[in-house]
Amino acid sequence: MYLPLRSSTRLARSDYPRSFCQLPSMQTETTHDNDVQNIQEQLDALLRKPPSILHEQLSSLVVAFLPSHPPALRSKAYLALSTLCQNKRSSLVSETTKQAGDGSDDAGTETLSGIFQPFVVSRLQSASHIFQQNGFIDLLSTLIIAPSPPMSLEVARLFAQASGHKTCSSVIPAEVVTWLRSQSAQTSNRTLRVAAILALIKLSRSASSLGETPVFEPQDEQFTTLLKEVISGNDDTHTFINEAVEGLTYLSVNPVVKPTLADTTFLTKLFSLVPKCTSSSELHDYTTILYGILVIALNLCAYKPRLGQEERQIAKLRNLAESNRKQTDSKTIEQAPSALDGDTHVQARCRIVIDSGILGVLTVAAGAESVASRAAAARIYLNLVEDKGNRGKVLQGGGAKHLLRVINAHPLTFSGSPPPDVLTPIQALAKLAITSSPIQVFGPNEGNMLDAIRPFSQLVLHPSASTLQQFEAVMALTNLASFNPGCASRIATIPHLLNKIEVLLLDDHTLVRRACCELICNLIAGSDNVFARYGGGDGGQVAKSKIQILLAMSDVEDVPTRLAASGAIAMLTSDPSACRMIFDLQRERHRAFAVISRLIDPSSQVDEASCENSADKGDPGLVHRGVVCFRNILDGERSLPRMELNEETERAGLLRIFARLLKGELGVCDAAILQSAAEVNKKLVELGSGD
């Protein structure tokens, strides 16, 4: 038996306000019927589209959604809410369109938020205020003295709810914690036990977040084991499943308990709690448990953040400041990052989560109405596909289709940036599209591939996108552009995309430059507009500058970048305009031919002696591209001035380079390359002889 809290000052039950002591279950049936009738009248008033909304009408609209009310009343509430939203938005369209153009939807949303937010916040603040009132905790303390099981359960749930708010958890005394710990240890009432465990877990998190010493020692591993047992060992879990899942969502953040949770038997049982619903209406009753299970899986699969160079420097400075502060505060205990969150451990947990059936849960979550559930599903997909070994299973489970469902739930337009939350599912889809054929990812329907181009382009263009996200989106677009000319042409029509790609082409990161160069190469091959943009037509000075950039990218150290850039030049030289632009660059700077000749002979230098003594071998792909470029440039149909052309070829030492190539001094080449090289060598001889 537990003594009442502050017994010397305890008030009689009659001294408290009636609202403190009255329980919802004590309401009479007549009162309930009157309330329903009053709500019906207020909803009817809203359906008549009043010019202004009364507080009673708004309150009735919110209360009408309570599960305790009849389905017919809730259906009318949905209709009233839809009417209210439609009226508010339509009344703002004309005025907002005049002032802000495309911002009408945002203005309507802000207006509706302004209507409902004060009402909801006021209720939360009122509940918190009542809980903190002097004497209310004393009242609750009287209820934990040999209470009935239903009363104990409701009190434990009340403390669990209050523990989630910092202002409320700070006033919960140690005596209440002692009672909760005793209830968490008893075995006769599983529902009460789970509620008490949840309250203790939330209290520990609240105390830690406030920077205070917890009122009890956290027992995360013990609580995890207990909650696992009550879920795994009981088929009838509907009375406490929400509390159990919520408790595990808090516990799963702790790296120490993650190996305990990463159990195939337990996770299979946990994931089976989510029904395989085919419609959002069927999923409505499982929204809370679905979100909790998604958060647990997300915490198990979460990788440590990948920090950029600037972010790493900031982290070092923060750690230095923290270490200085800890030296002056002996009470602070340093917590080093856990090795259990290392990539190896996370990859192992991801495989366990997949084998336990998370893909079926993600299928359901992708079609959920809850934005939070869809966002959690997208983050889980992103973590799962981080390991290339998991991507095949994700594709087999319909991951690409479900990610597109999550993406399409956000309004994507090219006139404005979508919310940053949509970047996560797009990045996950991009990872799948990088390592697999477009047919494997999107199916044989070309329309699905074309639909994916828009989100990938948004990821490249979004101001909040990281360098890694932009790189992966460019790689995905490169794969699509190589599939067929239709995809390449669609990519080329995206507003501002090519300009952004050309900016990223000069990025400091080698992989980003390579990806952009490969995308440009594939677009030149598949899109007539991009071919003309880069000199395959009368592009003028702008096209000439773009060819110059491609020539520069053909002379970098990274071989894949050189292959892409020189491949683009080889295709462009099939057009006489591009050949004339390259020749003009050679006459101006005397470097264009030297860059292309180094594709064939990496040791090509001005000093002929040093070239002959060099044993460097060229890459067969680069050699092929260099030979094709010179074959096209020296084509007699290009109508280039022969005298100047001869001077520039002699300056670049092309005759000597091709002679070495034909002799096999630059490595073994295919017969097709040698045949083209022989044609170029013949044209050089004819050009030098003046024939």
C-alpha atoms as one frame of an Amber mdcrd trajectory, in Angstrom:
protein
   0.000   0.000   0.000   1.332   3.401  -1.019   0.899   6.500   1.093  -0.874
   9.434  -0.538   1.283  12.194  -1.885   1.388  15.287   0.378  -1.193  13.703
   2.688  -1.052  16.562   5.173  -2.388  19.030   2.618  -4.657  16.700   0.725
  -8.046  18.159  -0.066 -11.317  16.375   0.027 -12.697  15.251  -3.298 -15.597
  17.666  -2.877 -13.179  20.611  -2.658 -12.060  20.176  -6.245 -13.870  21.636
  -9.223 -16.492  19.321 -10.653 -14.570  19.077 -13.946 -11.573  17.607 -12.107
 -13.475  14.699 -10.627 -15.930  13.939 -13.398 -14.987  11.067 -15.692 -16.231
  10.770 -19.296 -17.841   7.436 -18.524 -20.155   9.113 -16.007 -21.988  11.112
 -18.680 -25.567  10.035 -19.140 -27.010   8.756 -22.361 -29.372  11.737 -22.515
 -26.490  14.187 -22.335 -24.692  12.322 -25.118 -27.757  12.459 -27.369 -28.114
  16.175 -26.742 -24.478  16.728 -27.619 -24.869  14.810 -30.887 -27.954  16.838
 -31.772 -26.148  20.092 -31.038 -23.205  19.032 -33.187 -25.612  18.124 -35.994
 -27.084  21.621 -35.888 -23.666  23.301 -35.968 -22.539  21.160 -38.907 -25.716
  22.016 -40.798 -24.904  25.670 -40.245 -21.428  25.152 -41.718 -22.874  23.382
 -44.753 -24.963  26.475 -45.464 -21.641  28.301 -46.184 -21.859  31.125 -43.640
 -19.776  34.256 -44.340 -18.046  33.879 -40.986 -17.338  30.910 -38.723 -18.417
  30.906 -35.104 -16.314  29.321 -32.390 -19.142  26.899 -31.530 -19.277  25.720
 -35.136 -15.530  25.120 -35.283 -15.567  23.322 -31.938 -18.420  21.070 -33.072
 -16.578  20.280 -36.311 -13.499  19.106 -34.426 -15.420  17.131 -31.818 -17.508
  15.401 -34.486 -14.502  13.328 -35.553 -14.303  11.527 -32.188 -14.556   7.733
 -32.622 -17.308   7.614 -29.988 -19.709   9.452 -32.300 -21.888   7.667 -34.878
 -20.401   7.065 -38.348 -23.120   9.191 -39.919 -22.052  12.167 -37.839 -18.412
  11.714 -38.783 -19.377  11.473 -42.457 -21.243  14.770 -42.197 -18.192  16.260
 -40.459 -15.989  15.289 -43.428 -18.486  16.938 -45.758 -18.573  20.088 -43.634
 -14.782  20.217 -43.471 -14.533  19.812 -47.260 -17.074  22.602 -47.764 -15.210
  24.881 -45.380 -11.858  24.274 -47.094 -13.317  24.761 -50.563 -14.991  28.038
 -49.590 -11.883  29.454 -47.965  -9.655  28.531 -50.881 -12.035  29.776 -53.573
 -12.496  33.097 -51.794  -8.735  33.675 -51.905  -7.947  32.511 -55.438  -8.724
  35.700 -57.321  -7.135  38.083 -54.829  -4.029  35.982 -54.176  -3.480  35.240
 -57.866  -3.319  38.934 -58.581  -0.799  39.531 -55.815   1.393  36.439 -55.795
   0.754  34.523 -59.019   1.131  30.816 -58.231   0.879  31.174 -54.454  -2.921
  30.800 -54.160  -2.720  27.255 -52.804  -0.173  28.299 -50.191  -2.305  31.253
 -49.144  -5.367  29.028 -48.797  -3.419  26.548 -46.708  -2.104  29.286 -44.456
  -5.630  30.611 -43.966  -7.001  27.189 -43.013  -4.060  26.653 -40.680  -4.823
  29.964 -39.037  -8.408  28.834 -38.467  -7.703  25.470 -36.845  -4.315  25.911
 -35.176  -5.390  28.283 -32.366  -8.261  25.978 -31.489  -6.109  22.834 -31.323
  -3.253  24.573 -29.516  -5.629  26.066 -26.997  -6.914  22.593 -26.127  -3.383
  21.257 -25.632  -2.450  24.264 -23.530  -5.632  23.889 -21.490  -4.914  20.244
 -20.731  -1.338  21.066 -19.767  -2.526  23.957 -17.606  -5.035  21.750 -15.758
  -2.402  19.087 -15.145  -0.033  21.649 -13.618  -2.612  23.309 -11.412  -1.905
  23.193  -7.722  -3.632  20.200  -6.216  -4.279  18.215  -9.378  -1.323  15.893
  -8.787  -2.554  15.425  -5.225  -5.913  14.335  -6.603  -4.254  11.775  -8.862
  -2.222  10.496  -5.932  -5.432   9.545  -4.163  -6.413   7.432  -7.143  -3.328
   5.211  -6.913  -4.186   4.007  -3.388  -5.567   0.520  -3.951  -7.488   1.542
  -7.053  -9.541  -0.735  -9.243  -7.782  -2.149 -12.338  -9.727   0.089 -14.776
  -8.910   3.150 -12.676  -5.210   2.206 -12.472  -5.079   1.767 -16.229  -6.593
   5.177 -16.924  -4.299   6.874 -14.404  -1.234   5.185 -15.909  -2.297   6.258
 -19.383  -2.820   9.804 -18.159   0.700   9.900 -16.751   2.015   8.423 -19.992
   0.347  11.193 -21.978   1.544  13.889 -19.584   5.106  12.548 -19.649   5.327
  13.432 -23.314   5.097  17.156 -22.495   8.081  18.795 -20.804   5.998  21.177
 -18.754   3.883  18.334 -17.362   6.630  15.766 -16.850   8.599  18.225 -14.737
   5.892  18.270 -12.054   5.454  14.488 -11.752   6.914  13.549  -8.351   9.087
  10.585  -7.449   6.202   8.889  -5.593   4.284   8.571  -8.845   7.360   7.134
 -10.540   7.603   4.555  -7.765   3.998   3.546  -8.356   4.596   3.303 -12.104
   7.630   1.118 -11.547   5.617  -1.227  -9.341   2.915  -1.496 -12.005   5.536
  -2.190 -14.671   6.788  -5.131 -12.601   3.436  -6.840 -11.967   2.329  -9.622
 -14.310  -1.394  -9.958 -13.644  -2.523  -7.091 -15.893  -0.535  -6.826 -19.139
  -2.359  -3.723 -20.364  -1.597  -1.800 -17.176   1.978  -3.030 -17.238   2.559
  -1.743 -20.756   0.983   1.635 -19.932   3.231   2.017 -16.891   6.331   1.070
 -18.904   5.428   3.651 -21.542   5.063   6.354 -18.891   8.463   5.472 -17.407
  10.130   5.516 -20.821   8.699   8.918 -21.725   9.618  10.314 -18.310  13.238
   9.254 -18.763  13.396  10.859 -22.211  11.819  14.050 -20.942  14.283  14.353
 -18.060  17.224  13.764 -20.398  15.985  16.331 -22.916  15.752  18.933 -20.186
  19.382  18.356 -19.287  18.408  17.193 -15.795  19.300  14.033 -13.921  16.522
  11.469 -14.489  14.396  10.649 -11.446  15.212   6.978 -11.970  17.825   4.883
 -13.699  16.804   4.185 -17.314  16.236   0.489 -17.895  15.952   0.483 -21.659
  17.167  -3.056 -22.224  14.805  -4.468 -19.591  11.839  -2.500 -20.945  12.677
  -3.604 -24.480  12.671  -7.244 -23.449   9.366  -6.856 -21.608   7.633  -5.121
 -24.504   8.966  -7.715 -26.935   7.542 -10.471 -24.754   4.065  -8.973 -24.478
   3.898  -8.483 -28.256   5.429 -11.795 -29.300   3.806 -13.962 -26.658   0.194
 -12.848 -27.002  -2.202 -13.049 -29.905  -4.748 -10.752 -28.238  -2.766  -7.501
 -28.263  -5.441  -5.021 -29.297  -5.847  -3.637 -25.756  -2.242  -2.541 -25.334
  -0.597  -2.697 -28.746  -0.561   1.061 -29.279   1.233   1.682 -25.978   3.689
  -1.158 -26.601   4.604   0.083 -30.067   4.906   3.669 -28.840   7.272   2.546
 -26.090   9.456   0.710 -28.598   9.609   3.788 -30.821  11.293   5.646 -27.963
  13.546   2.728 -27.050  14.641   1.992 -30.612  16.600   5.248 -30.696  19.062
   3.790 -28.191  21.851   1.926 -30.045  22.203  -0.523 -27.151  18.734  -2.020
 -27.661  18.855  -2.175 -31.445  20.475  -5.641 -31.534  17.702  -6.872 -29.235
  15.014  -5.484 -31.512  16.709  -6.799 -34.668  15.239 -10.247 -34.137  13.568
 -11.897 -37.120  10.908 -13.696 -35.073   9.891 -10.575 -33.186   9.958  -8.271
 -36.212   7.886 -10.721 -38.237   5.267 -10.671 -35.485   5.482  -6.864 -35.216
   5.123  -6.286 -38.948   2.181  -8.694 -39.115   0.214  -6.277 -36.924  -0.185
  -4.038 -39.984  -3.035  -5.372 -42.119  -2.621  -5.709 -45.857  -5.180  -3.014
 -46.601  -6.123  -2.152 -50.145  -7.633   1.262 -49.415  -6.893   4.177 -47.129
 -10.311   3.872 -45.482  -9.490   0.344 -44.304  -6.180   1.600 -42.935  -7.756
   4.413 -40.939  -7.996   2.426 -37.682  -4.337   1.365 -37.930  -2.778   4.761
 -38.595  -1.150   5.088 -35.177   0.293   1.596 -35.021   1.497   1.825 -38.621
   3.430   4.994 -37.907   4.942   3.531 -34.738   6.128   0.395 -36.532   7.611
   2.520 -39.314   9.548   4.594 -36.793  10.931   1.454 -35.146  12.089   0.103
 -38.505  13.505   3.501 -39.424  15.575   3.679 -36.239  16.915   0.180 -36.836
  17.926   1.026 -40.412  19.213   4.553 -39.848  22.787   5.266 -40.930  24.897
   7.917 -39.290  24.670  11.204 -41.214  27.169  11.635 -44.037  28.838  14.949
 -43.323  30.450  17.130 -45.957  33.801  18.787 -45.473  32.265  21.988 -44.120
  29.898  20.045 -41.858  32.799  17.995 -40.497  34.670  21.164 -39.611  31.619
  22.535 -37.820  31.260  19.244 -35.923  34.905  19.413 -34.839  34.427  22.937
 -33.516  31.269  21.877 -31.686  33.021  18.890 -30.119  35.891  21.130 -29.050
  33.496  23.548 -27.402  31.676  20.658 -25.712  34.920  19.186 -24.406  35.910
  22.554 -22.924  32.530  22.838 -21.240  32.715  19.311 -19.871  36.081  20.023
 -18.302  34.437  22.688 -16.174  31.350  20.589 -15.392  32.238  17.396 -13.606
  28.609  16.249 -13.520  28.394  15.916 -17.279  29.097  12.449 -18.621  30.458
  12.266 -22.144  28.664   9.899 -24.458  30.756   8.705 -27.368  29.068   7.626
 -30.583  28.105   3.964 -30.362  29.827   1.443 -32.593  26.455  -0.284 -32.943
  25.429   2.506 -35.307  28.352   1.780 -37.619  27.649   0.961 -41.243  28.369
  -2.753 -40.832  25.833  -3.141 -38.029  23.231  -1.057 -39.861  23.624  -3.101
 -43.038  23.089  -6.315 -41.070  19.959  -4.890 -39.428  18.621  -3.745 -42.796
  18.886  -7.283 -44.127  17.072  -8.630 -41.056  14.320  -6.032 -41.449  13.835
  -6.983 -45.105  13.739 -10.700 -44.303  11.147  -9.993 -41.590   8.670  -8.476
 -44.037   9.128  -4.711 -43.911   8.492  -4.422 -47.653   4.873  -5.421 -47.105
   4.506  -2.722 -44.449   6.043  -0.157 -46.793   3.546  -1.148 -49.477   0.719
  -0.230 -47.116   2.442   2.937 -45.886   2.976   4.263 -49.411  -0.775   4.550
 -49.850  -1.534   5.916 -46.387  -3.218   9.278 -45.929  -0.780  10.197 -43.163
   2.009  12.426 -44.458   4.230  11.341 -41.567   3.789   7.655 -42.434   4.652
   8.245 -46.086   7.712  10.289 -45.094   8.901   7.544 -42.722   8.402   4.930
 -45.446  10.489   6.999 -47.859  13.327   7.289 -45.355  13.246   3.540 -44.724
  13.446   2.874 -48.465  16.418   5.237 -48.698  18.264   3.422 -45.927  17.483
   0.000 -47.358  18.764   0.796 -50.849  21.956   2.321 -49.460  23.311  -1.220
 -49.601  23.400  -2.286 -53.256  22.767  -5.885 -52.218  19.269  -4.947 -51.034
  18.162  -3.146 -54.188  17.102  -6.260 -56.032  14.775  -7.309 -53.201  13.352
  -3.805 -52.960  12.613  -3.812 -56.688  10.996  -7.238 -56.428   8.811  -5.869
 -53.634   7.564  -3.040 -55.850   9.782  -0.421 -54.234  10.028   1.779 -57.329
   6.254   1.836 -57.828   5.581   2.665 -54.194   8.232   5.384 -54.126   6.552
   6.965 -57.138   3.273   6.892 -55.194   4.903   8.755 -52.320   6.496  11.241
 -54.721   3.264  11.840 -56.622   1.504  12.661 -53.354   3.498  15.916 -53.412
   2.618  18.585 -55.985   5.696  18.877 -58.213   5.941  21.856 -60.536   8.823
  23.384 -62.406   7.748  26.949 -61.571   8.494  26.489 -57.865  10.463  24.214
 -55.573   8.609  21.312 -53.934   8.879  20.817 -50.157  12.242  19.427 -48.994
  10.500  16.276 -47.672   9.985  15.033 -51.220  13.741  14.858 -51.828  14.086
  11.679 -49.748  11.833   9.403 -51.851  13.292  10.862 -55.054  16.816  10.075
 -53.865  15.791   6.519 -52.970  14.273   6.057 -56.425  17.414   7.524 -58.009
  19.589   4.945 -56.229  17.448   2.184 -57.708  17.605   3.733 -61.175  21.412
   4.028 -61.093  22.317   0.370 -60.673  19.469  -1.282 -62.600  18.115  -1.139
 -66.115  15.203   1.294 -66.592  13.041  -1.687 -67.575  13.828  -3.423 -64.279
  12.990  -0.296 -62.301  10.018   1.164 -64.191   8.804  -1.786 -66.243   8.353
  -1.994 -70.018   5.959   0.965 -70.096   7.921   3.948 -71.405   5.405   6.284
 -69.797   6.659   5.312 -66.341  10.199   6.246 -67.365   9.063   9.594 -68.709
   7.155  10.251 -65.483  10.313   9.647 -63.453  12.243  12.338 -65.323  10.365
  15.158 -63.588  11.239  14.195 -59.972  14.863  13.450 -60.891  15.118  16.876
 -62.494  13.594  18.470 -59.407  16.238  16.815 -57.256  18.968  18.341 -59.414
  17.369  21.784 -59.388  16.152  21.951 -55.787  18.013  24.583 -53.725  17.986
  22.322 -50.650  19.433  19.295 -52.423  22.841  18.133 -51.260  25.724  17.415
 -53.605  25.177  13.680 -53.125  21.496  13.980 -54.017  22.281  16.003 -57.134
  24.949  13.505 -58.170  22.608  10.529 -57.813  19.816  12.315 -59.670  22.184
  13.121 -62.551  23.295   9.486 -62.671  19.663   8.336 -62.816  18.948  10.777
 -65.654  22.056   9.522 -67.453  20.739   5.969 -67.294  17.345   7.045 -68.631
  18.910   9.149 -71.400  20.841   6.119 -72.621  17.677   3.987 -72.853  16.104
   5.594 -75.913  15.928   8.949 -77.741  12.455   9.622 -76.322  13.758   9.819
 -72.764  16.747  11.905 -73.840  14.499  14.356 -75.679  12.198  14.668 -72.665
  15.163  15.392 -70.363  16.393  18.063 -72.767  13.066  19.909 -72.541  13.091
  20.315 -68.754  13.390  24.061 -68.018  16.709  25.171 -66.507  18.020  21.602
 -66.236  20.759  21.826 -68.857  21.942  25.141 -67.447  22.246  23.522 -64.008
  24.078  20.524 -65.458  26.584  22.820 -67.161  27.200  24.594 -63.848  27.757
  21.270 -62.078  30.095  20.279 -64.903  32.618  22.653 -63.321  32.068  21.362
 -59.771  35.065  20.614 -57.565  33.989  17.015 -57.017  35.328  14.583 -59.602
  32.318  12.266 -59.513  29.889  15.137 -60.016  31.844  16.360 -63.049  31.953
  12.836 -64.434  28.205  12.280 -64.015  27.334  15.578 -65.692  29.710  14.894
 -68.547  28.205  11.446 -69.112  24.690  12.903 -69.099  25.652  15.536 -71.682
  27.238  12.838 -73.832  24.057  10.722 -73.756  21.855  13.749 -74.463  23.982
  14.714 -77.463  23.518  11.177 -78.768  19.757  11.074 -78.179  18.447  14.630
 -78.533  18.691  16.736 -81.676  18.226  19.908 -79.643  21.179  19.160 -77.391
  23.248  18.136 -80.408  22.582  21.546 -81.968  23.176  23.301 -78.638  26.708
  21.913 -78.471  27.781  22.809 -81.964  25.962  20.364 -84.185  24.536  23.305
 -86.144  25.020  27.025 -86.493  25.334  27.625 -82.729  27.614  30.624 -82.930
  29.910  31.707 -80.152  27.839  30.027 -77.423  28.196  26.597 -79.021  31.887
  27.249 -79.588  32.390  27.923 -75.880  30.589  24.698 -75.007  32.874  22.712
 -77.318  35.806  24.380 -75.627  34.547  23.137 -72.240  34.204  19.623 -73.615
  37.758  19.815 -74.913  38.931  20.854 -71.458  37.031  17.955 -69.876  38.711
  15.626 -72.388  42.090  16.546 -70.901  41.450  15.880 -67.207  42.987  13.062
 -65.192  39.767  11.117 -64.616  39.490   8.585 -67.436  35.676   8.089 -67.339
  35.233  11.859 -67.617  37.605  11.953 -70.581  35.723   9.101 -72.215  32.405
  10.911 -71.906  33.685  14.304 -73.049  35.702  12.952 -75.971  32.771  10.733
 -76.964  30.600  13.832 -77.132  33.183  15.586 -79.303  33.472  12.557 -81.591
  29.710  12.650 -82.185  29.689  16.419 -82.693  32.450  16.259 -85.319  30.061
  14.366 -87.565  28.655  17.847 -88.295  30.785  20.289 -90.345  29.887  23.212
 -88.040  31.468  21.548 -85.035  34.594  20.729 -87.053  34.958  24.378 -88.043
  34.547  25.464 -84.402  37.268  23.052 -83.254  39.548  24.266 -86.031  38.887
  27.877 -85.032  39.847  27.036 -81.452  43.032  25.385 -82.732  43.994  28.486
 -84.711  43.295  30.751 -81.741  45.002  28.808 -78.962  46.846  25.942 -80.711
  45.579  23.499 -78.058  42.527  21.740 -79.504  44.486  19.287 -81.657  46.951
  18.680 -78.827  44.114  17.702 -76.472  42.608  15.301 -79.000  46.034  13.837
 -79.876  46.655  13.057 -76.182  43.604  10.792 -76.354  45.618   8.649 -78.762
  49.083   9.169 -77.315  49.099  10.261 -73.638  52.809  11.139 -73.946  52.223
  13.586 -76.777  54.361  16.678 -76.064  55.913  19.504 -77.968  59.310  17.900
 -77.527  59.389  15.129 -80.150  62.318  13.322 -78.557  60.527  12.919 -75.277
  57.558  11.417 -77.135  59.636   8.772 -78.883  61.242   7.661 -75.636  57.916
   7.389 -73.791  56.268   4.011 -73.291  52.822   5.263 -72.146  49.924   3.331
 -73.636  46.582   4.910 -74.457  43.159   3.713 -73.316  41.484   1.870 -76.227
  38.276   3.833 -75.766  40.123   7.170 -75.786  42.182   6.104 -78.774  39.051
   5.231 -80.733  37.476   8.596 -79.944  40.593  10.532 -80.882  40.918   8.723
 -84.226  37.246   9.383 -85.070  37.620  13.084 -84.223  40.595  13.562 -86.557
  39.002  11.466 -89.288  35.949  13.735 -89.260  37.971  16.940 -89.075  40.230
  15.927 -91.976  37.309  14.906 -94.140  37.563  16.761 -97.426  33.894  17.697
 -97.259  34.535  19.923 -94.238  35.981  22.598 -96.562  38.624  23.714 -94.063
  41.535  25.807 -95.421  44.102  23.183 -96.363  47.216  25.276 -95.872  46.288
  26.349 -92.352  45.025  22.866 -91.564  48.369  21.393 -92.627  50.246  23.870
 -90.435  48.155  22.998 -87.393  48.444  19.226 -87.905  52.220  19.552 -88.202
  52.291  21.721 -85.075  50.413  18.960 -83.189  52.664  16.201 -84.635  49.715
  14.148 -85.841  51.602  12.290 -88.579  54.140  10.984 -86.071  51.403  10.005
 -83.566  49.437   8.021 -86.140  52.585   6.374 -87.378  53.313   5.150 -83.845
  49.762   3.973 -83.510  49.904   1.930 -86.726  53.236   0.418 -85.685  51.693
  -0.824 -82.449  53.866   1.368 -80.221  50.772   2.736 -78.416  49.312  -0.639
 -77.601  47.153  -3.242 -79.262  44.042  -1.841 -80.954  41.042  -3.353 -82.694
  41.073  -3.769 -86.430  38.325  -1.129 -86.823  40.435   1.454 -84.994  43.507
   0.633 -87.061  41.521   0.900 -90.291  40.274   4.368 -89.338  43.798   5.331
 -88.238  45.145   4.246 -91.608  42.583   6.497 -93.338  43.648   9.446 -91.168
  47.316   8.754 -91.815  46.667   8.705 -95.574  44.828  12.052 -95.386  47.699
  13.582 -93.375  50.212  12.457 -95.987  48.065  13.869 -98.782  47.589  17.103
 -96.853  51.357  17.483 -96.362  52.141  16.731 -99.999  49.662  19.342-101.182
  47.671  16.829-103.285
